[in-house]
C-alpha positions as a printed NumPy array, in Angstrom:
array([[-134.65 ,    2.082,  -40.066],
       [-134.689,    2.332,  -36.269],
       [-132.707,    5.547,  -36.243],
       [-132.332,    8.696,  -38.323],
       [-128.443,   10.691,  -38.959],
       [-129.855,   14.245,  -39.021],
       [-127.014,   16.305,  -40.863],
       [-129.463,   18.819,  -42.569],
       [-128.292,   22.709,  -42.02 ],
       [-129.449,   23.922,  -38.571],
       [-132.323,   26.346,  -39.939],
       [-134.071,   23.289,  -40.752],
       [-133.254,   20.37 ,  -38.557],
       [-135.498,   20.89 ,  -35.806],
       [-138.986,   19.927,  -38.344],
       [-136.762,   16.743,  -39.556],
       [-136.619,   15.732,  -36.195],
       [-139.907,   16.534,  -35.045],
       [-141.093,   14.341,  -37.495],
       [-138.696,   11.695,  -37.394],
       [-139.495,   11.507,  -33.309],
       [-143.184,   11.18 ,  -34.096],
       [-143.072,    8.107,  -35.98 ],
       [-140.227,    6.915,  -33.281],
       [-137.302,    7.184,  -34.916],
       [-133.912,    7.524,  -32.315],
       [-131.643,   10.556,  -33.495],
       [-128.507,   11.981,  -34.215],
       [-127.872,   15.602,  -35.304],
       [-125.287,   17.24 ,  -35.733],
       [-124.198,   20.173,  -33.737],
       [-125.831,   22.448,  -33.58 ],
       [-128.882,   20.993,  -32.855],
       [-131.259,   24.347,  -32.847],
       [-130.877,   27.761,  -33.834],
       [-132.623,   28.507,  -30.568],
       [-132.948,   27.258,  -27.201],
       [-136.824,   26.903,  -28.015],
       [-136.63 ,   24.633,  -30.964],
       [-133.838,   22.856,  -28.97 ],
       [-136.502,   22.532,  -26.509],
       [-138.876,   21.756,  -28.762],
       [-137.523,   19.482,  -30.277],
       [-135.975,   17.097,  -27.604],
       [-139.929,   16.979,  -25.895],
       [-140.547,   15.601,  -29.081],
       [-138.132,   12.935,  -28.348],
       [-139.211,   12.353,  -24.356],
       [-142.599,   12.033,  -25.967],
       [-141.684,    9.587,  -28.489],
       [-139.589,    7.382,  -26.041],
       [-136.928,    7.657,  -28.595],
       [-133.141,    8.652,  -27.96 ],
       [-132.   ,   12.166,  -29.141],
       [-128.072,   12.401,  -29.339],
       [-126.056,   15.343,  -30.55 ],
       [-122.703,   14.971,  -32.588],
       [-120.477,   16.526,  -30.486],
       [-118.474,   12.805,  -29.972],
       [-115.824,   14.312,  -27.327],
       [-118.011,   14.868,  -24.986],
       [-118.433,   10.459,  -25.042],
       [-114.925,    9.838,  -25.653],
       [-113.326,    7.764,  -22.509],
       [-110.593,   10.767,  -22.766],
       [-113.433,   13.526,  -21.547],
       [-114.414,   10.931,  -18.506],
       [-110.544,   10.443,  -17.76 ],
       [-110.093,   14.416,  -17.657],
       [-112.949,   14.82 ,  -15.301],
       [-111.866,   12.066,  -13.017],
       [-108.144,   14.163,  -13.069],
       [-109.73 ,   17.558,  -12.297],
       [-112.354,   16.895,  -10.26 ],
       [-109.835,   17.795,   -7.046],
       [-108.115,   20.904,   -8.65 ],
       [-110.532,   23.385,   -7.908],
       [-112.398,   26.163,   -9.328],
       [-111.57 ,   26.112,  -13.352],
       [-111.485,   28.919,  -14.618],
       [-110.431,   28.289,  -18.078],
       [-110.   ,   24.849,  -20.246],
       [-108.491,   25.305,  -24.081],
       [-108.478,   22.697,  -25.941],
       [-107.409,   21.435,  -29.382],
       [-108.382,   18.55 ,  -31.938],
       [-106.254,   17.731,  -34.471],
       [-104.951,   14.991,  -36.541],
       [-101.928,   13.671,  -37.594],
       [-101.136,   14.745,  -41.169],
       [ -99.034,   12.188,  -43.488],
       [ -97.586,   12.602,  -46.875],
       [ -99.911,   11.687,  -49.236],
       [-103.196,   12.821,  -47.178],
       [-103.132,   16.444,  -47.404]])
């Protein structure tokens, strides 16, 4: 495999991804990536080291929505604020 899915609980992920880095593995873990800002730190040198990609799971932040709202605010001024909310519609038979 060229790439490891890291969805371990986040006490543990940073040594899965350590090692996976080391033998050059690309990554994605879930959010949160750390428990700390050290072991996120830590962790994502081991990926610069490596060469390999390190991507986190938090998929809105890639979605051409997020890159549509930016282009929208970017003249509005100082935010202050931004709520949002994800949902899904919910049809009979799914719930």
């Amino acid at each position: 495999a060229e790439a490891l899915y890291v969805p371990t609980p986040t006490g543990v992920r940073k040594d899965f991804i350590v090692q996976a880095a080391s033998k050059g593995k690309h990554i994605l873990s879930e959010k949160p990536v750390a428990v700390s800002l050290d072991d996120a730190g830590e962790l994502i040198l081991a990926c610069v080291k490596k060469g390999v990609c390190f991507m986190d799971g938090m998929m809105w932040i890639h979605n051409p929505r997020s890159f549509e709202l930016a282009s929208v605010l970017k003249d509005t001024g100082a935010l202050h604020k931004i709520s949002a909310a994800f949902c899904a519609p919910v049809e009979e038979g799914n719930l």
